[in-house]
């Protein structure tokens, strides 16, 4: 069933059940009353990342106080878990974009890894988490992707769990069909890895290609920006191995 994209949707980190009254934060109130200009009684869709999607209606007490009354569940919480996405963090706007696109494409976890050529040393996790929620609200995504602490690439690779396929987007690979490369693997758990604008170092590439379970992916004969590569790689993975297969 296609989500309802006409009714405004907000994330509420609260238990959701019929009849529950939930007070709105100032930001949520501003969004619903002033940005969406909703009248009292208007329908709002709410989700908490655990219990699916519910329809609620707006109860406005005053200019400064409003709440939602939860009415009925409209969608079940999905049971499928999307791929992980590991990436060298980028600078602000490109990172915002990349995080939002990864959420729209159904990733379950965002793993910033600090490679040798990564341009940024610090990552604003709150900003990333806010982007995850914003993308989920806008696109009807009901699972809230986890955002984990940045970690040094070498440690991340050393601790990478056996049994999880590592889709290594390698700008240094010969041009070869990504579809064929992915079809050769029926992996259940997948992690997609995209490097920094400066690319992977030779040492990183050697260590990656030496690791069992790595799928070397070419994203065509041209070099893509990292945020473009994220969209291309996740599109391929979801189409060949993920939940774009329509089952
Ligand atoms: N500065 C590097 C390119 C890095 S592009 C160079 O000029 O070689 C940023 C990341 O996007 C890469 O690390 C890789 O993960 C991915 N990427 C970009 N183009 C790609 C391609 N054609 N094939 C596979 N991965 C690609």
mmCIF file of C-alpha atoms and ligand atoms in Angstrom:
data_model
loop_
_atom_site.group_PDB
_atom_site.id
_atom_site.type_symbol
_atom_site.label_atom_id
_atom_site.label_comp_id
_atom_site.label_asym_id
_atom_site.label_seq_id
_atom_site.Cartn_x
_atom_site.Cartn_y
_atom_site.Cartn_z
ATOM 1 C CA UNK A 1 0.000 0.000 0.000
ATOM 2 C CA UNK A 2 1.433 3.354 -1.008
ATOM 3 C CA UNK A 3 1.954 5.819 1.859
ATOM 4 C CA UNK A 4 -0.335 8.854 2.046
ATOM 5 C CA UNK A 5 1.867 11.794 1.042
ATOM 6 C CA UNK A 6 -0.851 14.443 1.255
ATOM 7 C CA UNK A 7 -1.263 14.368 5.014
ATOM 8 C CA UNK A 8 1.572 15.994 7.007
ATOM 9 C CA UNK A 9 3.758 13.505 8.818
ATOM 10 C CA UNK A 10 5.878 13.952 11.919
ATOM 11 C CA UNK A 11 8.192 11.787 13.981
ATOM 12 C CA UNK A 12 7.204 11.476 17.661
ATOM 13 C CA UNK A 13 9.501 9.578 19.968
ATOM 14 C CA UNK A 14 6.558 8.444 22.116
ATOM 15 C CA UNK A 15 4.543 5.220 22.503
ATOM 16 C CA UNK A 16 1.658 5.309 20.005
ATOM 17 C CA UNK A 17 -1.773 3.873 20.794
ATOM 18 C CA UNK A 18 -5.373 4.819 20.011
ATOM 19 C CA UNK A 19 -6.689 7.566 22.231
ATOM 20 C CA UNK A 20 -3.287 8.708 23.485
ATOM 21 C CA UNK A 21 -2.871 12.468 23.729
ATOM 22 C CA UNK A 22 0.654 13.676 22.940
ATOM 23 C CA UNK A 23 1.841 17.203 23.652
ATOM 24 C CA UNK A 24 3.782 18.796 20.791
ATOM 25 C CA UNK A 25 7.179 20.417 21.123
ATOM 26 C CA UNK A 26 7.482 24.056 20.140
ATOM 27 C CA UNK A 27 9.127 23.116 16.844
ATOM 28 C CA UNK A 28 6.472 20.525 16.032
ATOM 29 C CA UNK A 29 3.720 22.993 16.946
ATOM 30 C CA UNK A 30 5.300 25.677 14.783
ATOM 31 C CA UNK A 31 5.595 23.263 11.863
ATOM 32 C CA UNK A 32 1.980 22.071 12.065
ATOM 33 C CA UNK A 33 0.270 25.353 12.987
ATOM 34 C CA UNK A 34 2.385 27.936 11.181
ATOM 35 C CA UNK A 35 4.230 26.157 8.387
ATOM 36 C CA UNK A 36 1.506 23.654 7.438
ATOM 37 C CA UNK A 37 -1.192 26.057 8.739
ATOM 38 C CA UNK A 38 -3.337 23.208 10.025
ATOM 39 C CA UNK A 39 -6.669 23.945 11.676
ATOM 40 C CA UNK A 40 -7.789 22.193 14.870
ATOM 41 C CA UNK A 41 -9.056 18.703 14.060
ATOM 42 C CA UNK A 42 -6.765 18.331 11.030
ATOM 43 C CA UNK A 43 -5.293 14.906 10.369
ATOM 44 C CA UNK A 44 -1.586 14.316 10.969
ATOM 45 C CA UNK A 45 0.357 11.085 10.402
ATOM 46 C CA UNK A 46 2.763 10.155 13.181
ATOM 47 C CA UNK A 47 5.438 7.475 13.545
ATOM 48 C CA UNK A 48 8.035 6.615 16.169
ATOM 49 C CA UNK A 49 10.284 4.248 14.224
ATOM 50 C CA UNK A 50 9.005 1.232 16.165
ATOM 51 C CA UNK A 51 5.210 0.930 15.912
ATOM 52 C CA UNK A 52 4.365 1.734 12.301
ATOM 53 C CA UNK A 53 2.355 4.796 11.264
ATOM 54 C CA UNK A 54 -0.746 6.189 12.968
ATOM 55 C CA UNK A 55 -3.282 8.810 11.997
ATOM 56 C CA UNK A 56 -3.839 11.470 14.628
ATOM 57 C CA UNK A 57 -5.724 14.726 14.779
ATOM 58 C CA UNK A 58 -4.617 18.097 15.999
ATOM 59 C CA UNK A 59 -6.074 19.442 19.239
ATOM 60 C CA UNK A 60 -5.152 23.111 19.651
ATOM 61 C CA UNK A 61 -5.451 24.476 23.179
ATOM 62 C CA UNK A 62 -4.061 27.913 22.445
ATOM 63 C CA UNK A 63 -1.583 29.800 20.222
ATOM 64 C CA UNK A 64 1.169 28.312 22.320
ATOM 65 C CA UNK A 65 -0.217 24.916 23.242
ATOM 66 C CA UNK A 66 -1.270 22.067 20.969
ATOM 67 C CA UNK A 67 -1.402 18.316 21.152
ATOM 68 C CA UNK A 68 -2.189 15.356 18.955
ATOM 69 C CA UNK A 69 -4.758 12.698 19.739
ATOM 70 C CA UNK A 70 -3.781 9.338 18.246
ATOM 71 C CA UNK A 71 -6.656 7.705 16.358
ATOM 72 C CA UNK A 72 -5.772 4.592 14.358
ATOM 73 C CA UNK A 73 -2.781 2.736 12.946
ATOM 74 C CA UNK A 74 -2.458 3.214 9.186
ATOM 75 C CA UNK A 75 0.732 1.229 8.381
ATOM 76 C CA UNK A 76 2.582 -1.596 10.074
ATOM 77 C CA UNK A 77 6.224 -1.254 11.055
ATOM 78 C CA UNK A 78 8.291 -2.797 8.223
ATOM 79 C CA UNK A 79 10.113 -5.972 9.224
ATOM 80 C CA UNK A 80 12.798 -5.837 6.513
ATOM 81 C CA UNK A 81 16.149 -4.284 7.389
ATOM 82 C CA UNK A 82 17.849 -2.287 4.647
ATOM 83 C CA UNK A 83 21.563 -2.277 3.836
ATOM 84 C CA UNK A 84 24.138 -0.521 5.986
ATOM 85 C CA UNK A 85 25.884 2.453 4.443
ATOM 86 C CA UNK A 86 29.509 3.133 5.379
ATOM 87 C CA UNK A 87 31.040 6.313 4.037
ATOM 88 C CA UNK A 88 33.816 8.817 4.441
ATOM 89 C CA UNK A 89 32.029 11.877 5.840
ATOM 90 C CA UNK A 90 31.842 14.907 3.551
ATOM 91 C CA UNK A 91 31.509 18.614 4.240
ATOM 92 C CA UNK A 92 28.197 20.035 5.439
ATOM 93 C CA UNK A 93 25.738 20.442 2.557
ATOM 94 C CA UNK A 94 27.014 17.389 0.684
ATOM 95 C CA UNK A 95 26.861 15.314 3.874
ATOM 96 C CA UNK A 96 23.301 16.515 4.578
ATOM 97 C CA UNK A 97 22.324 15.506 1.047
ATOM 98 C CA UNK A 98 24.066 12.133 1.234
ATOM 99 C CA UNK A 99 22.474 11.232 4.581
ATOM 100 C CA UNK A 100 18.990 12.181 3.365
ATOM 101 C CA UNK A 101 19.368 10.198 0.103
ATOM 102 C CA UNK A 102 20.648 7.143 1.967
ATOM 103 C CA UNK A 103 17.555 7.246 4.202
ATOM 104 C CA UNK A 104 15.227 7.619 1.194
ATOM 105 C CA UNK A 105 16.964 4.621 -0.371
ATOM 106 C CA UNK A 106 16.221 2.530 2.707
ATOM 107 C CA UNK A 107 19.494 2.167 4.593
ATOM 108 C CA UNK A 108 19.211 0.862 8.142
ATOM 109 C CA UNK A 109 22.496 2.182 9.539
ATOM 110 C CA UNK A 110 24.837 5.051 8.696
ATOM 111 C CA UNK A 111 28.490 4.379 9.547
ATOM 112 C CA UNK A 112 30.945 7.270 9.092
ATOM 113 C CA UNK A 113 34.447 5.840 8.552
ATOM 114 C CA UNK A 114 37.564 8.016 8.653
ATOM 115 C CA UNK A 115 39.799 7.015 5.746
ATOM 116 C CA UNK A 116 43.229 8.431 4.929
ATOM 117 C CA UNK A 117 41.855 11.047 2.503
ATOM 118 C CA UNK A 118 38.712 11.912 4.466
ATOM 119 C CA UNK A 119 38.426 15.701 4.420
ATOM 120 C CA UNK A 120 36.595 16.173 7.737
ATOM 121 C CA UNK A 121 37.824 15.101 11.159
ATOM 122 C CA UNK A 122 34.678 15.803 13.162
ATOM 123 C CA UNK A 123 31.126 14.782 12.307
ATOM 124 C CA UNK A 124 28.060 16.443 13.789
ATOM 125 C CA UNK A 125 26.001 13.390 14.768
ATOM 126 C CA UNK A 126 23.015 15.448 15.950
ATOM 127 C CA UNK A 127 22.863 17.121 12.542
ATOM 128 C CA UNK A 128 23.062 13.718 10.859
ATOM 129 C CA UNK A 129 20.304 12.328 13.067
ATOM 130 C CA UNK A 130 18.121 15.364 12.334
ATOM 131 C CA UNK A 131 18.642 14.721 8.607
ATOM 132 C CA UNK A 132 17.630 11.085 9.080
ATOM 133 C CA UNK A 133 14.354 12.130 10.720
ATOM 134 C CA UNK A 134 13.660 14.901 8.200
ATOM 135 C CA UNK A 135 14.120 12.503 5.268
ATOM 136 C CA UNK A 136 11.977 9.867 6.985
ATOM 137 C CA UNK A 137 9.182 12.407 7.625
ATOM 138 C CA UNK A 138 9.278 13.672 4.046
ATOM 139 C CA UNK A 139 9.435 10.281 2.357
ATOM 140 C CA UNK A 140 7.214 8.122 4.554
ATOM 141 C CA UNK A 141 10.151 6.029 5.763
ATOM 142 C CA UNK A 142 9.035 4.346 9.003
ATOM 143 C CA UNK A 143 12.362 2.921 10.194
ATOM 144 C CA UNK A 144 14.780 5.425 11.724
ATOM 145 C CA UNK A 145 18.284 4.608 10.478
ATOM 146 C CA UNK A 146 20.865 4.364 13.253
ATOM 147 C CA UNK A 147 23.781 6.819 13.067
ATOM 148 C CA UNK A 148 26.904 5.432 14.723
ATOM 149 C CA UNK A 149 30.017 7.241 15.928
ATOM 150 C CA UNK A 150 32.704 7.835 13.296
ATOM 151 C CA UNK A 151 35.481 5.266 13.479
ATOM 152 C CA UNK A 152 38.930 4.863 11.931
ATOM 153 C CA UNK A 153 38.632 2.981 8.654
ATOM 154 C CA UNK A 154 41.285 0.368 9.522
ATOM 155 C CA UNK A 155 39.525 -0.585 12.780
ATOM 156 C CA UNK A 156 36.131 -0.652 11.060
ATOM 157 C CA UNK A 157 37.497 -2.990 8.381
ATOM 158 C CA UNK A 158 39.225 -5.215 10.947
ATOM 159 C CA UNK A 159 36.017 -5.552 12.950
ATOM 160 C CA UNK A 160 33.730 -5.925 9.912
ATOM 161 C CA UNK A 161 31.477 -8.908 10.707
ATOM 162 C CA UNK A 162 31.962 -12.130 8.745
ATOM 163 C CA UNK A 163 28.787 -13.086 6.886
ATOM 164 C CA UNK A 164 28.035 -9.504 5.901
ATOM 165 C CA UNK A 165 28.770 -8.681 2.249
ATOM 166 C CA UNK A 166 30.912 -5.545 1.825
ATOM 167 C CA UNK A 167 30.049 -3.761 -1.437
ATOM 168 C CA UNK A 168 33.232 -1.800 -2.083
ATOM 169 C CA UNK A 169 32.565 1.071 -4.531
ATOM 170 C CA UNK A 170 36.034 1.272 -6.023
ATOM 171 C CA UNK A 171 36.826 4.176 -8.298
ATOM 172 C CA UNK A 172 40.005 2.329 -9.161
ATOM 173 C CA UNK A 173 38.250 -0.731 -10.540
ATOM 174 C CA UNK A 174 38.109 -1.577 -14.242
ATOM 175 C CA UNK A 175 34.721 -0.770 -15.738
ATOM 176 C CA UNK A 176 32.606 -3.900 -15.251
ATOM 177 C CA UNK A 177 28.893 -4.478 -14.932
ATOM 178 C CA UNK A 178 27.759 -3.679 -11.374
ATOM 179 C CA UNK A 179 24.633 -5.754 -11.977
ATOM 180 C CA UNK A 180 26.681 -8.867 -12.732
ATOM 181 C CA UNK A 181 28.955 -8.183 -9.763
ATOM 182 C CA UNK A 182 25.965 -7.966 -7.418
ATOM 183 C CA UNK A 183 24.026 -10.862 -8.971
ATOM 184 C CA UNK A 184 26.938 -13.162 -8.188
ATOM 185 C CA UNK A 185 26.163 -12.636 -4.470
ATOM 186 C CA UNK A 186 22.971 -13.652 -2.699
ATOM 187 C CA UNK A 187 24.062 -11.963 0.498
ATOM 188 C CA UNK A 188 21.399 -11.305 3.098
ATOM 189 C CA UNK A 189 23.240 -8.646 5.057
ATOM 190 C CA UNK A 190 24.930 -5.985 2.997
ATOM 191 C CA UNK A 191 27.089 -2.950 3.701
ATOM 192 C CA UNK A 192 27.790 -0.436 0.935
ATOM 193 C CA UNK A 193 31.069 1.501 1.215
ATOM 194 C CA UNK A 194 31.767 4.816 -0.558
ATOM 195 C CA UNK A 195 35.040 6.674 -0.152
ATOM 196 C CA UNK A 196 35.906 10.371 0.203
ATOM 197 C CA UNK A 197 36.295 12.907 -2.579
ATOM 198 C CA UNK A 198 40.008 12.096 -2.405
ATOM 199 C CA UNK A 199 39.341 8.428 -3.078
ATOM 200 C CA UNK A 200 40.693 5.373 -1.291
ATOM 201 C CA UNK A 201 44.435 5.068 -0.684
ATOM 202 C CA UNK A 202 46.340 2.183 -2.295
ATOM 203 C CA UNK A 203 46.799 0.620 1.132
ATOM 204 C CA UNK A 204 43.061 0.846 1.853
ATOM 205 C CA UNK A 205 42.277 -0.676 -1.528
ATOM 206 C CA UNK A 206 44.726 -3.514 -0.942
ATOM 207 C CA UNK A 207 43.238 -4.275 2.477
ATOM 208 C CA UNK A 208 39.687 -4.148 1.123
ATOM 209 C CA UNK A 209 40.385 -6.445 -1.828
ATOM 210 C CA UNK A 210 42.186 -8.898 0.446
ATOM 211 C CA UNK A 211 39.090 -9.299 2.617
ATOM 212 C CA UNK A 212 36.748 -12.256 2.126
ATOM 213 C CA UNK A 213 33.184 -11.358 1.168
ATOM 214 C CA UNK A 214 34.079 -8.088 -0.536
ATOM 215 C CA UNK A 215 32.143 -7.279 -3.718
ATOM 216 C CA UNK A 216 34.173 -4.842 -5.835
ATOM 217 C CA UNK A 217 31.708 -2.532 -7.564
ATOM 218 C CA UNK A 218 32.439 -0.317 -10.540
ATOM 219 C CA UNK A 219 29.991 2.570 -10.919
ATOM 220 C CA UNK A 220 30.768 3.040 -14.597
ATOM 221 C CA UNK A 221 33.597 4.552 -16.643
ATOM 222 C CA UNK A 222 33.379 8.052 -15.111
ATOM 223 C CA UNK A 223 34.348 9.288 -11.660
ATOM 224 C CA UNK A 224 31.259 10.241 -9.607
ATOM 225 C CA UNK A 225 31.167 12.690 -6.694
ATOM 226 C CA UNK A 226 30.862 10.737 -3.442
ATOM 227 C CA UNK A 227 27.275 11.812 -2.869
ATOM 228 C CA UNK A 228 26.371 10.792 -6.427
ATOM 229 C CA UNK A 229 28.103 7.449 -5.882
ATOM 230 C CA UNK A 230 25.998 6.913 -2.755
ATOM 231 C CA UNK A 231 22.760 7.247 -4.716
ATOM 232 C CA UNK A 232 24.016 5.142 -7.629
ATOM 233 C CA UNK A 233 25.385 2.339 -5.450
ATOM 234 C CA UNK A 234 22.359 2.139 -3.154
ATOM 235 C CA UNK A 235 20.039 2.153 -6.177
ATOM 236 C CA UNK A 236 21.931 -0.789 -7.661
ATOM 237 C CA UNK A 237 22.046 -2.723 -4.383
ATOM 238 C CA UNK A 238 18.343 -2.176 -3.614
ATOM 239 C CA UNK A 239 17.405 -3.133 -7.184
ATOM 240 C CA UNK A 240 19.507 -6.309 -7.409
ATOM 241 C CA UNK A 241 19.561 -7.518 -3.801
ATOM 242 C CA UNK A 242 17.246 -5.292 -1.758
ATOM 243 C CA UNK A 243 13.609 -4.280 -1.348
ATOM 244 C CA UNK A 244 13.243 -2.693 -4.787
ATOM 245 C CA UNK A 245 12.687 -6.213 -6.119
ATOM 246 C CA UNK A 246 9.034 -5.917 -5.171
ATOM 247 C CA UNK A 247 8.679 -8.948 -2.917
HETATM 248 N N1 LIG B 1 39.219 11.593 -6.159
HETATM 249 C C1 LIG B 1 39.050 10.220 -6.645
HETATM 250 C C2 LIG B 1 37.571 9.905 -6.800
HETATM 251 C C3 LIG B 1 36.830 9.711 -5.518
HETATM 252 S S1 LIG B 1 35.117 9.670 -5.835
HETATM 253 C C4 LIG B 1 39.697 10.041 -7.993
HETATM 254 O O1 LIG B 1 39.794 11.052 -8.692
HETATM 255 O O2 LIG B 1 40.011 8.896 -8.313
HETATM 256 C C5 LIG B 1 34.455 9.341 -4.237
HETATM 257 C C6 LIG B 1 34.015 7.890 -4.031
HETATM 258 O O3 LIG B 1 32.900 7.614 -4.868
HETATM 259 C C7 LIG B 1 35.035 6.837 -4.368
HETATM 260 O O4 LIG B 1 35.937 6.596 -3.312
HETATM 261 C C8 LIG B 1 34.165 5.644 -4.667
HETATM 262 O O5 LIG B 1 33.752 5.017 -3.460
HETATM 263 C C9 LIG B 1 32.967 6.278 -5.337
HETATM 264 N N2 LIG B 1 33.100 6.287 -6.788
HETATM 265 C C10 LIG B 1 33.152 7.370 -7.596
HETATM 266 N N3 LIG B 1 33.218 7.017 -8.897
HETATM 267 C C11 LIG B 1 33.214 5.650 -8.921
HETATM 268 C C12 LIG B 1 33.261 4.676 -9.960
HETATM 269 N N4 LIG B 1 33.325 5.021 -11.247
HETATM 270 N N5 LIG B 1 33.244 3.360 -9.629
HETATM 271 C C13 LIG B 1 33.186 2.985 -8.313
HETATM 272 N N6 LIG B 1 33.125 3.867 -7.272
HETATM 273 C C14 LIG B 1 33.130 5.182 -7.579
#
